[in-house]
Amino acid sequence: MNVIAAVMPLSRQSRYYVGPMADDPTEPRPFRFYDNRQKYLTFVTTCDEKWQVAERAGRELNGLRPEPPALRLFDAGIGDGTVLAHLLRAMHQQFPTMPFFVAGKEISLEDIRLTLDKLPDRLVEHPQTVIALTNLHYAEAPTLWPNTSEKQENLVFRHVELTGSGSHEFGEQLRALDDFLAENWQVRPSEKTGNPLYVTPTVLVIHRADQTFALDSVIPRPGEPRAEYDLVIASQPWRSRVDAEFKVKRILAPLSRSLRSNGVLLGIQSMGNDPGLEIVREIWPDEDPFPVDRHELISALHTELGDEVRDYDLMALPDSHSQLRYSMHTLPTEIGNSIGTSTLFAAWNAAIYVAQIEDERVEKVAISGNYLDATTAVLQRHGGLWFNDETFVVRRH
């Protein structure tokens, strides 16, 4: 087994390289909504979905039954690290002396950078923490081990021991990983779906050097795959319009199988029936961006698990327990007879981001400017903007 551990130098010019491009620049790319970083960053900084998801995930901590050597958490799509940071605080509050193993999947280089920026304080408050970040597929990421011999041979498995004891020291050492990340978190678009695929299978393991002895049985090593998670968070891990079979086979079933006994998977996805969808339908009246609800997902998972389903409780949850509402931040006086342009742009951005509307369609609408009138009408009708998510739970017996 030839697991690569060296860091190769990378020029600044190639830092933002994203994989092979088509020879013909006019050739249409396969659709990939989440490539648009501006929409994403505007959404997460103007809406409180991350906070609401973290709070909801924190409630699952009360029912966990961790077993030695650590409480094990898997974040199936870290994003900018906000949910993970909030959840680590809640975990420390509830289990202040228990070692943590935290693994997370993220394909985006920029999101990995944002996540690393949030970790130093967590490693100071809770020293016995091991964090593993990976770009592997959902079927591979829970075990931190690729599923073919060829990818296993090419795996880059980087182990980082942080020296010192302060957040500034840790932050400087994590920032020094930038060249490594830029080299090994490159992606290429799938020819079929447009979704980004990793170029190099990579795992980055981080912990404090002064805790290496105590965490020896927690630290993952290449060639020793292990899942057995107490809690898996799967918040918006798929494109909403993809059918239930794909979501279950590629994502939900592998994540469910990664649970240990008494482990819990919390699934979260958009559901509509909110002012955000009203804005979208003012422009595209027949738009149905959320065709697969939690009940269909649970039914498809039941089928996919087959005889294994007897080992699980699959809970779609009643509406009163399932729905999760989050809002766009506005000042008390910001929504009135006249609404500022920046607020309208933020609201429109959030609506089309959540509904995953392609840029080509948005560009055609932007020419007329009608979208601002539609956004204004909905905000004034409701006195603000909010969105609905739905949650479901998979628990292993």
XYZ file of C-alpha atoms in Angstrom:
397
model
C 0.000 0.000 0.000
C 1.461 3.312 -1.079
C -0.357 5.945 0.979
C 1.052 9.367 0.106
C 1.996 11.533 3.066
C 4.270 14.122 1.467
C 3.247 17.679 0.657
C 4.136 18.869 -2.848
C 4.758 22.581 -3.531
C 2.089 24.476 -5.434
C 2.379 27.747 -7.263
C 0.061 30.621 -6.411
C -1.183 30.639 -9.993
C -2.694 27.165 -9.600
C -4.232 27.748 -6.197
C -7.773 28.014 -7.520
C -7.527 25.346 -10.189
C -10.670 23.196 -10.228
C -9.796 20.351 -12.503
C -9.851 19.715 -16.249
C -11.810 22.159 -18.377
C -13.424 21.568 -21.749
C -11.333 22.407 -24.813
C -14.215 24.468 -26.162
C -15.149 27.247 -23.675
C -18.550 27.616 -25.341
C -19.453 24.007 -24.615
C -22.161 23.944 -21.916
C -21.068 22.574 -18.562
C -23.190 20.009 -16.725
C -25.382 21.731 -14.149
C -23.875 22.143 -10.679
C -25.760 24.657 -8.577
C -23.428 24.835 -5.603
C -20.485 26.004 -7.704
C -21.702 29.562 -7.086
C -19.771 30.677 -4.005
C -21.236 34.180 -3.913
C -24.786 32.877 -3.576
C -23.726 30.440 -0.870
C -21.752 32.908 1.226
C -24.451 35.577 0.977
C -27.051 33.035 2.041
C -25.169 31.715 5.089
C -24.321 35.217 6.331
C -27.821 36.682 5.930
C -29.899 33.686 7.096
C -29.736 31.708 10.337
C -30.213 28.199 8.944
C -26.818 27.063 10.274
C -27.698 28.154 13.790
C -31.084 26.462 13.664
C -29.599 23.216 12.322
C -26.922 23.215 15.038
C -29.521 23.789 17.749
C -31.678 20.961 16.400
C -28.689 18.616 16.148
C -27.692 19.498 19.709
C -30.979 18.128 20.991
C -29.952 14.673 19.767
C -27.011 14.663 22.179
C -29.320 13.913 25.113
C -30.157 10.459 23.760
C -26.645 9.327 22.801
C -24.912 6.441 24.562
C -21.238 6.823 23.644
C -18.856 3.947 24.218
C -15.086 4.054 24.782
C -12.760 5.250 23.500
C -14.663 8.337 22.216
C -17.913 9.981 21.234
C -17.915 9.733 17.433
C -19.542 12.360 15.187
C -19.762 12.459 11.389
C -20.762 15.661 9.579
C -21.959 14.697 6.090
C -21.219 18.017 4.449
C -19.310 20.424 6.679
C -19.911 23.529 4.584
C -18.256 26.548 6.185
C -17.954 24.770 9.542
C -20.572 26.834 11.382
C -22.796 23.891 12.319
C -19.798 21.817 13.389
C -18.400 24.597 15.589
C -21.747 25.119 17.333
C -22.204 21.384 17.806
C -18.706 20.951 19.261
C -19.561 23.591 21.867
C -22.743 21.728 22.756
C -20.848 18.420 22.933
C -18.302 19.919 25.309
C -21.074 21.277 27.504
C -22.698 17.848 27.760
C -19.599 15.625 27.738
C -16.779 17.837 29.105
C -14.306 15.033 29.887
C -15.043 12.568 27.072
C -12.673 12.250 24.073
C -14.222 13.277 20.739
C -13.628 11.858 17.294
C -15.097 14.164 14.653
C -15.037 13.302 10.955
C -16.424 15.460 8.187
C -16.844 15.303 4.431
C -16.402 18.413 2.304
C -15.515 18.682 -1.369
C -15.056 22.471 -1.389
C -11.552 23.818 -0.815
C -12.900 27.192 0.316
C -15.206 25.567 2.868
C -12.345 23.505 4.273
C -10.387 26.737 4.750
C -13.334 28.356 6.541
C -13.760 25.288 8.728
C -10.106 25.201 9.776
C -10.419 28.820 10.881
C -13.094 27.774 13.411
C -11.183 24.870 14.983
C -8.433 26.452 17.156
C -10.797 27.580 19.926
C -12.473 24.160 19.980
C -9.120 22.422 20.460
C -8.303 24.737 23.356
C -11.599 24.215 25.177
C -11.726 20.468 24.515
C -8.120 19.216 24.177
C -9.023 15.553 23.681
C -10.450 16.054 20.207
C -9.436 14.347 16.972
C -10.740 15.913 13.755
C -10.608 14.180 10.370
C -11.548 16.076 7.210
C -11.934 14.324 3.868
C -13.070 14.847 0.295
C -14.085 11.196 -0.196
C -17.506 10.162 -1.515
C -20.367 9.553 0.903
C -19.928 5.789 0.597
C -16.239 6.143 1.530
C -16.028 9.140 3.849
C -17.395 7.581 7.081
C -14.546 5.039 7.123
C -11.952 7.483 5.733
C -10.996 4.786 3.254
C -11.547 4.718 -0.546
C -13.525 1.833 -2.001
C -11.138 0.685 -4.725
C -7.551 -0.563 -4.574
C -6.434 2.057 -7.106
C -7.786 4.940 -5.014
C -6.363 3.375 -1.859
C -2.915 3.382 -3.482
C -3.299 7.080 -4.326
C -4.746 8.143 -0.986
C -3.122 11.188 0.617
C -3.413 10.683 4.376
C -1.944 13.672 6.241
C -1.543 13.521 10.017
C -1.044 16.884 11.767
C -0.075 17.224 15.428
C -0.536 20.786 16.652
C 2.123 21.978 19.089
C 1.563 24.479 21.867
C -1.601 25.080 23.840
C -3.157 28.308 22.584
C -5.625 29.129 19.829
C -3.209 31.559 18.145
C -0.527 28.883 17.851
C -3.032 26.350 16.543
C -4.458 28.848 14.077
C -1.046 29.652 12.619
C -0.241 25.956 12.132
C -3.588 25.259 10.467
C -3.130 28.263 8.186
C 0.210 26.810 7.114
C -1.690 23.870 5.576
C -2.971 26.088 2.770
C -0.616 24.797 0.093
C -1.386 21.217 1.053
C -5.109 21.881 0.754
C -4.805 23.650 -2.594
C -2.800 20.726 -3.959
C -5.015 17.922 -2.677
C -8.546 19.360 -2.586
C -8.797 19.886 -6.334
C -11.998 18.789 -8.052
C -13.232 17.993 -11.532
C -16.857 18.100 -12.732
C -18.716 14.875 -13.351
C -19.504 14.465 -17.038
C -22.954 13.095 -16.158
C -24.211 15.331 -13.361
C -21.812 18.267 -13.143
C -21.231 17.478 -9.467
C -17.625 18.002 -8.347
C -15.541 14.859 -7.934
C -12.244 14.711 -6.111
C -9.062 14.461 -8.135
C -6.987 13.100 -5.244
C -8.567 11.087 -2.401
C -7.446 12.917 0.729
C -7.801 12.619 4.498
C -6.494 15.285 6.894
C -6.305 14.272 10.573
C -5.736 16.978 13.199
C -5.195 16.794 16.951
C -3.030 18.310 19.677
C 0.474 16.910 20.030
C 0.247 16.917 23.833
C -2.779 14.580 23.616
C -1.260 11.991 21.261
C -0.678 9.371 23.962
C -4.153 9.735 25.487
C -5.846 9.680 22.073
C -3.871 6.785 20.584
C -6.939 4.528 20.315
C -9.017 7.370 18.807
C -6.663 8.578 16.079
C -7.546 7.001 12.680
C -4.852 5.400 10.559
C -4.780 4.495 6.866
C -5.830 0.953 6.131
C -7.843 0.655 9.359
C -11.360 1.685 8.242
C -13.897 2.252 10.985
C -17.242 4.021 11.123
C -19.454 3.289 14.188
C -20.716 6.839 14.730
C -22.868 7.947 17.630
C -24.276 10.861 15.617
C -24.391 11.596 11.894
C -25.584 15.001 10.656
C -26.849 14.989 7.057
C -27.997 18.556 6.414
C -28.838 19.304 2.763
C -26.376 16.685 1.430
C -28.025 16.428 -2.009
C -29.570 18.429 -4.815
C -33.273 18.605 -4.005
C -34.537 17.629 -7.462
C -32.633 14.318 -7.546
C -34.899 11.280 -7.146
C -35.266 9.405 -3.864
C -33.514 6.266 -5.106
C -30.323 8.170 -5.904
C -30.332 10.037 -2.585
C -30.828 6.850 -0.625
C -28.463 4.549 -2.513
C -25.573 7.028 -2.778
C -25.907 8.939 0.483
C -28.545 7.981 3.022
C -27.995 4.193 3.116
C -24.183 4.397 3.476
C -24.560 6.978 6.235
C -27.147 4.854 8.038
C -24.853 1.831 7.893
C -22.066 3.904 9.453
C -23.980 4.181 12.761
C -22.973 2.189 15.814
C -25.542 0.609 18.136
C -27.864 3.343 19.480
C -26.372 5.740 16.934
C -28.561 8.446 15.379
C -28.649 10.002 11.927
C -30.382 13.377 11.695
C -31.447 14.234 8.149
C -32.431 17.764 7.138
C -33.690 19.063 3.797
C -35.709 21.976 2.396
C -39.472 21.502 2.140
C -40.948 24.776 0.850
C -44.417 26.039 1.809
C -42.825 29.321 2.878
C -42.344 32.927 1.667
C -39.096 31.932 -0.031
C -40.935 29.582 -2.364
C -43.602 32.257 -2.906
C -40.906 34.573 -4.305
C -39.742 31.872 -6.703
C -43.278 31.119 -7.871
C -43.968 34.793 -8.509
C -41.448 34.381 -11.343
C -41.825 30.683 -12.205
C -45.408 29.749 -11.194
C -45.013 26.014 -11.816
C -41.679 25.611 -10.043
C -41.481 22.531 -7.789
C -37.945 22.491 -6.348
C -38.622 20.010 -3.519
C -40.360 17.008 -5.110
C -39.035 14.348 -2.705
C -40.297 14.698 0.861
C -39.046 12.915 3.970
C -41.762 10.246 3.783
C -40.630 9.183 0.313
C -37.017 9.157 1.470
C -37.809 6.973 4.475
C -39.801 4.587 2.280
C -36.934 4.324 -0.217
C -34.443 3.755 2.609
C -36.640 0.971 3.987
C -36.470 -0.745 0.594
C -32.733 -0.179 0.145
C -31.800 -1.603 3.546
C -33.689 -4.833 2.839
C -33.327 -7.343 5.657
C -31.064 -4.926 7.514
C -34.031 -2.651 8.160
C -34.918 -4.673 11.248
C -31.837 -3.136 12.895
C -33.139 0.417 12.495
C -35.930 2.754 13.509
C -36.799 4.945 10.509
C -38.711 7.992 11.727
C -40.235 10.545 9.373
C -41.613 12.387 12.434
C -44.925 14.292 12.564
C -44.953 17.812 11.130
C -44.925 19.425 14.583
C -41.600 17.730 15.380
C -40.130 17.611 11.905
C -40.372 21.193 10.682
C -37.445 23.529 11.224
C -37.935 27.203 10.414
C -35.150 29.691 9.799
C -35.194 33.345 8.775
C -33.311 36.049 6.954
C -31.824 38.606 9.331
C -33.524 41.995 9.062
C -33.804 45.015 11.350
C -37.238 45.611 12.953
C -37.841 48.660 10.742
C -36.314 47.248 7.572
C -39.512 45.760 6.119
C -42.035 48.506 5.436
C -43.498 50.541 2.615
C -39.992 51.015 1.257
C -37.407 48.237 1.409
C -33.706 48.848 0.829
C -32.130 47.471 -2.303
C -29.543 45.460 -0.344
C -32.323 43.727 1.606
C -34.171 42.901 -1.598
C -31.052 41.490 -3.218
C -30.315 39.376 -0.121
C -33.885 38.061 -0.032
C -33.913 37.242 -3.747
C -30.530 35.532 -3.448
C -31.740 33.413 -0.521
C -34.918 32.404 -2.342
C -33.204 31.276 -5.543
C -30.378 29.631 -3.573
C -32.706 27.501 -1.475
C -34.801 26.602 -4.530
C -31.578 25.826 -6.458
C -32.450 27.824 -9.568
C -29.848 27.641 -12.332
C -27.867 30.761 -13.191
C -29.073 30.701 -16.800
C -32.692 31.069 -15.707
C -31.838 33.757 -13.170
C -29.936 35.794 -15.754
C -32.935 35.901 -18.091
C -35.184 37.172 -15.304
C -32.644 39.739 -14.090
C -32.863 41.660 -17.363
C -36.420 42.815 -16.685
C -36.040 43.625 -12.990
C -39.438 42.085 -12.185
C -37.839 39.848 -9.591
C -37.314 42.831 -7.270
C -41.008 43.742 -7.481
C -41.928 40.131 -6.704
C -39.527 40.021 -3.767
C -40.862 43.311 -2.404
C -44.474 42.084 -2.575
C -43.722 38.871 -0.662
C -41.618 40.570 2.027
C -44.320 43.171 2.639
C -47.036 40.522 2.663
C -45.299 38.509 5.384
C -43.309 41.220 7.148
C -40.067 39.308 6.527
C -38.605 36.214 4.933
C -38.328 32.702 6.293
C -37.890 29.162 5.030
C -38.981 25.703 6.167
C -36.768 22.641 6.450
C -37.986 19.182 7.398
C -36.089 16.698 9.533
C -36.144 12.936 9.932
C -34.268 10.484 12.147
C -32.660 7.083 11.591
C -31.712 5.250 14.778
C -29.794 1.992 14.915
C -30.976 -0.486 17.524
